Amino acid sequence: MPCLPVIDILKCNNCTSCLSFCRQGAFYVDVDGFVKIDYRACSGCGVCAYQCPYGAISCVESVGADVISYSERATVTSSTLSSFK
């Protein structure tokens, strides 16, 4: 099953390593300097979760949830999850 990456904002220090490792360009820095994920660009490969030097990125699976809200900076909806099935 593909990886749906989620950033733990308590562990992430916005080092931007994920921007370098993501071949799809799914990670970006917003106007406030925080790393975010563009789920439309994410292929679900999971490389980001293994390469994050701070262990701030983890993979979740769709488990029939309508909405998974991880933080103010990352909200995953059922429509996002359906693209990973």
mmCIF file of N, CA and C in Angstrom, residues 1-84:
data_model
loop_
_atom_site.group_PDB
_atom_site.id
_atom_site.type_symbol
_atom_site.label_atom_id
_atom_site.label_comp_id
_atom_site.label_asym_id
_atom_site.label_seq_id
_atom_site.Cartn_x
_atom_site.Cartn_y
_atom_site.Cartn_z
ATOM 1 N N MET A 1 0.843 -1.176 0.000
ATOM 2 C CA MET A 1 0.000 0.000 0.000
ATOM 3 C C MET A 1 0.891 1.243 0.000
ATOM 4 N N PRO A 2 0.525 2.247 -0.766
ATOM 5 C CA PRO A 2 1.336 3.466 -0.827
ATOM 6 C C PRO A 2 1.388 4.206 0.505
ATOM 7 N N CYS A 3 2.437 4.970 0.640
ATOM 8 C CA CYS A 3 2.643 5.800 1.828
ATOM 9 C C CYS A 3 1.907 7.117 1.664
ATOM 10 N N LEU A 4 1.153 7.500 2.663
ATOM 11 C CA LEU A 4 0.561 8.832 2.699
ATOM 12 C C LEU A 4 1.347 9.595 3.765
ATOM 13 N N PRO A 5 2.309 10.434 3.353
ATOM 14 C CA PRO A 5 3.178 11.088 4.329
ATOM 15 C C PRO A 5 2.459 12.157 5.142
ATOM 16 N N VAL A 6 2.811 12.203 6.419
ATOM 17 C CA VAL A 6 2.262 13.197 7.332
ATOM 18 C C VAL A 6 3.432 13.768 8.128
ATOM 19 N N ILE A 7 3.479 15.079 8.257
ATOM 20 C CA ILE A 7 4.559 15.746 8.978
ATOM 21 C C ILE A 7 4.152 15.969 10.431
ATOM 22 N N ASP A 8 5.004 15.512 11.352
ATOM 23 C CA ASP A 8 4.807 15.771 12.778
ATOM 24 C C ASP A 8 5.428 17.136 13.069
ATOM 25 N N ILE A 9 4.596 18.135 13.305
ATOM 26 C CA ILE A 9 5.111 19.492 13.478
ATOM 27 C C ILE A 9 5.935 19.660 14.755
ATOM 28 N N LEU A 10 5.817 18.727 15.688
ATOM 29 C CA LEU A 10 6.625 18.802 16.900
ATOM 30 C C LEU A 10 8.049 18.326 16.655
ATOM 31 N N LYS A 11 8.251 17.490 15.632
ATOM 32 C CA LYS A 11 9.583 16.977 15.307
ATOM 33 C C LYS A 11 10.240 17.729 14.154
ATOM 34 N N CYS A 12 9.445 18.286 13.273
ATOM 35 C CA CYS A 12 9.974 18.955 12.081
ATOM 36 C C CYS A 12 10.626 20.283 12.454
ATOM 37 N N ASN A 13 11.867 20.475 11.984
ATOM 38 C CA ASN A 13 12.513 21.767 12.218
ATOM 39 C C ASN A 13 12.672 22.554 10.918
ATOM 40 N N ASN A 14 11.930 22.130 9.892
ATOM 41 C CA ASN A 14 11.912 22.817 8.597
ATOM 42 C C ASN A 14 13.291 22.880 7.949
ATOM 43 N N CYS A 15 14.044 21.781 8.054
ATOM 44 C CA CYS A 15 15.392 21.725 7.485
ATOM 45 C C CYS A 15 15.373 21.619 5.960
ATOM 46 N N THR A 16 14.254 21.250 5.386
ATOM 47 C CA THR A 16 13.999 21.105 3.943
ATOM 48 C C THR A 16 14.727 19.933 3.289
ATOM 49 N N SER A 17 15.202 18.968 4.067
ATOM 50 C CA SER A 17 15.795 17.762 3.478
ATOM 51 C C SER A 17 14.786 17.035 2.604
ATOM 52 N N CYS A 18 13.538 17.045 3.002
ATOM 53 C CA CYS A 18 12.495 16.347 2.255
ATOM 54 C C CYS A 18 12.337 16.923 0.845
ATOM 55 N N LEU A 19 12.576 18.206 0.687
ATOM 56 C CA LEU A 19 12.490 18.820 -0.635
ATOM 57 C C LEU A 19 13.537 18.226 -1.568
ATOM 58 N N SER A 20 14.700 17.894 -1.020
ATOM 59 C CA SER A 20 15.773 17.308 -1.826
ATOM 60 C C SER A 20 15.497 15.858 -2.192
ATOM 61 N N PHE A 21 14.914 15.096 -1.271
ATOM 62 C CA PHE A 21 14.705 13.670 -1.497
ATOM 63 C C PHE A 21 13.461 13.345 -2.311
ATOM 64 N N CYS A 22 12.496 14.227 -2.339
ATOM 65 C CA CYS A 22 11.243 13.940 -3.045
ATOM 66 C C CYS A 22 11.408 14.169 -4.544
ATOM 67 N N ARG A 23 11.354 13.091 -5.314
ATOM 68 C CA ARG A 23 11.501 13.184 -6.770
ATOM 69 C C ARG A 23 10.270 13.772 -7.442
ATOM 70 N N GLN A 24 9.150 13.768 -6.737
ATOM 71 C CA GLN A 24 7.902 14.272 -7.301
ATOM 72 C C GLN A 24 7.698 15.765 -7.040
ATOM 73 N N GLY A 25 8.524 16.339 -6.180
ATOM 74 C CA GLY A 25 8.365 17.752 -5.844
ATOM 75 C C GLY A 25 7.130 18.028 -5.006
ATOM 76 N N ALA A 26 6.757 17.056 -4.173
ATOM 77 C CA ALA A 26 5.534 17.181 -3.381
ATOM 78 C C ALA A 26 5.710 18.049 -2.135
ATOM 79 N N PHE A 27 6.934 18.310 -1.739
ATOM 80 C CA PHE A 27 7.184 19.132 -0.558
ATOM 81 C C PHE A 27 7.518 20.552 -0.985
ATOM 82 N N TYR A 28 7.066 21.499 -0.191
ATOM 83 C CA TYR A 28 7.370 22.901 -0.467
ATOM 84 C C TYR A 28 7.376 23.674 0.847
ATOM 85 N N VAL A 29 7.929 24.866 0.808
ATOM 86 C CA VAL A 29 7.951 25.739 1.975
ATOM 87 C C VAL A 29 6.924 26.842 1.751
ATOM 88 N N ASP A 30 6.016 27.005 2.711
ATOM 89 C CA ASP A 30 4.973 28.029 2.561
ATOM 90 C C ASP A 30 5.526 29.419 2.899
ATOM 91 N N VAL A 31 4.694 30.418 2.796
ATOM 92 C CA VAL A 31 5.129 31.802 3.005
ATOM 93 C C VAL A 31 5.605 32.076 4.431
ATOM 94 N N ASP A 32 5.194 31.228 5.374
ATOM 95 C CA ASP A 32 5.620 31.381 6.763
ATOM 96 C C ASP A 32 6.878 30.586 7.086
ATOM 97 N N GLY A 33 7.429 29.876 6.085
ATOM 98 C CA GLY A 33 8.650 29.109 6.283
ATOM 99 C C GLY A 33 8.440 27.689 6.761
ATOM 100 N N PHE A 34 7.204 27.192 6.712
ATOM 101 C CA PHE A 34 6.917 25.833 7.152
ATOM 102 C C PHE A 34 6.869 24.875 5.966
ATOM 103 N N VAL A 35 7.404 23.676 6.170
ATOM 104 C CA VAL A 35 7.359 22.648 5.134
ATOM 105 C C VAL A 35 5.949 22.084 5.061
ATOM 106 N N LYS A 36 5.437 21.965 3.855
ATOM 107 C CA LYS A 36 4.112 21.394 3.620
ATOM 108 C C LYS A 36 4.199 20.365 2.504
ATOM 109 N N ILE A 37 3.128 19.586 2.364
ATOM 110 C CA ILE A 37 3.057 18.539 1.349
ATOM 111 C C ILE A 37 1.930 18.843 0.381
ATOM 112 N N ASP A 38 2.246 18.776 -0.902
ATOM 113 C CA ASP A 38 1.218 18.875 -1.942
ATOM 114 C C ASP A 38 0.831 17.440 -2.290
ATOM 115 N N TYR A 39 -0.262 16.956 -1.721
ATOM 116 C CA TYR A 39 -0.666 15.565 -1.899
ATOM 117 C C TYR A 39 -1.031 15.234 -3.340
ATOM 118 N N ARG A 40 -1.353 16.236 -4.134
ATOM 119 C CA ARG A 40 -1.649 15.984 -5.549
ATOM 120 C C ARG A 40 -0.397 15.566 -6.304
ATOM 121 N N ALA A 41 0.774 16.004 -5.844
ATOM 122 C CA ALA A 41 2.032 15.664 -6.504
ATOM 123 C C ALA A 41 2.671 14.401 -5.931
ATOM 124 N N CYS A 42 2.278 14.005 -4.733
ATOM 125 C CA CYS A 42 2.888 12.860 -4.044
ATOM 126 C C CYS A 42 2.540 11.545 -4.732
ATOM 127 N N SER A 43 3.573 10.714 -4.955
ATOM 128 C CA SER A 43 3.357 9.406 -5.579
ATOM 129 C C SER A 43 3.150 8.305 -4.547
ATOM 130 N N GLY A 44 3.407 8.600 -3.276
ATOM 131 C CA GLY A 44 3.226 7.604 -2.229
ATOM 132 C C GLY A 44 4.388 6.644 -2.083
ATOM 133 N N CYS A 45 5.578 7.027 -2.543
ATOM 134 C CA CYS A 45 6.734 6.121 -2.521
ATOM 135 C C CYS A 45 7.285 5.892 -1.118
ATOM 136 N N GLY A 46 7.150 6.861 -0.214
ATOM 137 C CA GLY A 46 7.610 6.706 1.161
ATOM 138 C C GLY A 46 9.057 7.077 1.417
ATOM 139 N N VAL A 47 9.781 7.514 0.398
ATOM 140 C CA VAL A 47 11.191 7.874 0.572
ATOM 141 C C VAL A 47 11.352 8.957 1.633
ATOM 142 N N CYS A 48 10.457 9.908 1.651
ATOM 143 C CA CYS A 48 10.546 11.018 2.603
ATOM 144 C C CYS A 48 10.549 10.533 4.049
ATOM 145 N N ALA A 49 9.736 9.541 4.341
ATOM 146 C CA ALA A 49 9.639 9.027 5.708
ATOM 147 C C ALA A 49 10.942 8.367 6.148
ATOM 148 N N TYR A 50 11.647 7.737 5.218
ATOM 149 C CA TYR A 50 12.915 7.086 5.546
ATOM 150 C C TYR A 50 14.078 8.065 5.581
ATOM 151 N N GLN A 51 14.001 9.133 4.822
ATOM 152 C CA GLN A 51 15.118 10.060 4.698
ATOM 153 C C GLN A 51 15.090 11.233 5.671
ATOM 154 N N CYS A 52 13.971 11.496 6.299
ATOM 155 C CA CYS A 52 13.890 12.639 7.216
ATOM 156 C C CYS A 52 14.866 12.442 8.383
ATOM 157 N N PRO A 53 15.840 13.347 8.550
ATOM 158 C CA PRO A 53 16.834 13.165 9.610
ATOM 159 C C PRO A 53 16.272 13.321 11.026
ATOM 160 N N TYR A 54 15.073 13.856 11.152
ATOM 161 C CA TYR A 54 14.475 14.068 12.468
ATOM 162 C C TYR A 54 13.308 13.130 12.754
ATOM 163 N N GLY A 55 13.015 12.228 11.818
ATOM 164 C CA GLY A 55 11.904 11.305 12.011
ATOM 165 C C GLY A 55 10.566 12.011 12.078
ATOM 166 N N ALA A 56 10.463 13.149 11.389
ATOM 167 C CA ALA A 56 9.254 13.969 11.467
ATOM 168 C C ALA A 56 8.183 13.564 10.467
ATOM 169 N N ILE A 57 8.533 12.690 9.523
ATOM 170 C CA ILE A 57 7.565 12.278 8.506
ATOM 171 C C ILE A 57 7.235 10.809 8.713
ATOM 172 N N SER A 58 5.962 10.518 8.806
ATOM 173 C CA SER A 58 5.528 9.128 8.931
ATOM 174 C C SER A 58 4.487 8.842 7.862
ATOM 175 N N CYS A 59 4.300 7.558 7.599
ATOM 176 C CA CYS A 59 3.321 7.130 6.602
ATOM 177 C C CYS A 59 2.065 6.644 7.304
ATOM 178 N N VAL A 60 0.926 7.039 6.782
ATOM 179 C CA VAL A 60 -0.344 6.528 7.282
ATOM 180 C C VAL A 60 -1.071 5.866 6.125
ATOM 181 N N GLU A 61 -1.990 4.998 6.450
ATOM 182 C CA GLU A 61 -2.790 4.322 5.433
ATOM 183 C C GLU A 61 -4.230 4.778 5.556
ATOM 184 N N SER A 62 -4.933 4.723 4.466
ATOM 185 C CA SER A 62 -6.353 5.047 4.528
ATOM 186 C C SER A 62 -7.053 3.890 5.214
ATOM 187 N N VAL A 63 -7.770 4.192 6.260
ATOM 188 C CA VAL A 63 -8.464 3.164 7.027
ATOM 189 C C VAL A 63 -9.941 3.504 7.078
ATOM 190 N N GLY A 64 -10.455 4.004 5.971
ATOM 191 C CA GLY A 64 -11.863 4.346 5.906
ATOM 192 C C GLY A 64 -12.221 5.630 6.622
ATOM 193 N N ALA A 65 -11.235 6.419 6.973
ATOM 194 C CA ALA A 65 -11.511 7.677 7.674
ATOM 195 C C ALA A 65 -12.016 8.720 6.693
ATOM 196 N N ASP A 66 -12.989 9.493 7.116
ATOM 197 C CA ASP A 66 -13.474 10.579 6.274
ATOM 198 C C ASP A 66 -12.497 11.746 6.293
ATOM 199 N N VAL A 67 -12.001 12.066 7.468
ATOM 200 C CA VAL A 67 -11.029 13.152 7.575
ATOM 201 C C VAL A 67 -9.979 12.784 8.607
ATOM 202 N N ILE A 68 -8.724 12.955 8.228
ATOM 203 C CA ILE A 68 -7.628 12.820 9.175
ATOM 204 C C ILE A 68 -7.018 14.204 9.276
ATOM 205 N N SER A 69 -7.156 14.845 10.403
ATOM 206 C CA SER A 69 -6.581 16.176 10.574
ATOM 207 C C SER A 69 -5.389 16.043 11.494
ATOM 208 N N TYR A 70 -4.198 16.200 10.952
ATOM 209 C CA TYR A 70 -2.989 15.983 11.740
ATOM 210 C C TYR A 70 -2.503 17.265 12.402
ATOM 211 N N SER A 71 -2.681 18.376 11.747
ATOM 212 C CA SER A 71 -2.261 19.655 12.314
ATOM 213 C C SER A 71 -2.889 20.771 11.508
ATOM 214 N N GLU A 72 -2.620 21.985 11.908
ATOM 215 C CA GLU A 72 -3.119 23.121 11.134
ATOM 216 C C GLU A 72 -2.464 23.165 9.764
ATOM 217 N N ARG A 73 -1.269 22.593 9.659
ATOM 218 C CA ARG A 73 -0.538 22.660 8.400
ATOM 219 C C ARG A 73 -0.751 21.441 7.514
ATOM 220 N N ALA A 74 -1.430 20.426 7.970
ATOM 221 C CA ALA A 74 -1.621 19.238 7.142
ATOM 222 C C ALA A 74 -2.984 18.627 7.420
ATOM 223 N N THR A 75 -3.875 18.750 6.499
ATOM 224 C CA THR A 75 -5.182 18.129 6.621
ATOM 225 C C THR A 75 -5.374 17.200 5.438
ATOM 226 N N VAL A 76 -5.679 15.960 5.729
ATOM 227 C CA VAL A 76 -5.868 14.953 4.701
ATOM 228 C C VAL A 76 -7.338 14.575 4.684
ATOM 229 N N THR A 77 -7.971 14.684 3.534
ATOM 230 C CA THR A 77 -9.385 14.344 3.429
ATOM 231 C C THR A 77 -9.558 13.013 2.719
ATOM 232 N N SER A 78 -10.776 12.503 2.707
ATOM 233 C CA SER A 78 -11.043 11.230 2.045
ATOM 234 C C SER A 78 -10.741 11.309 0.557
ATOM 235 N N SER A 79 -10.921 12.463 -0.064
ATOM 236 C CA SER A 79 -10.597 12.583 -1.487
ATOM 237 C C SER A 79 -9.094 12.476 -1.713
ATOM 238 N N THR A 80 -8.301 12.966 -0.773
ATOM 239 C CA THR A 80 -6.851 12.806 -0.862
ATOM 240 C C THR A 80 -6.486 11.341 -0.727
ATOM 241 N N LEU A 81 -7.095 10.669 0.237
ATOM 242 C CA LEU A 81 -6.796 9.262 0.463
ATOM 243 C C LEU A 81 -7.161 8.403 -0.732
ATOM 244 N N SER A 82 -8.224 8.726 -1.431
ATOM 245 C CA SER A 82 -8.659 7.898 -2.553
ATOM 246 C C SER A 82 -7.634 7.875 -3.678
ATOM 247 N N SER A 83 -6.801 8.894 -3.785
ATOM 248 C CA SER A 83 -5.786 8.906 -4.834
ATOM 249 C C SER A 83 -4.645 7.945 -4.540
ATOM 250 N N PHE A 84 -4.567 7.406 -3.330
ATOM 251 C CA PHE A 84 -3.513 6.483 -2.950
ATOM 252 C C PHE A 84 -3.956 5.027 -2.959
#
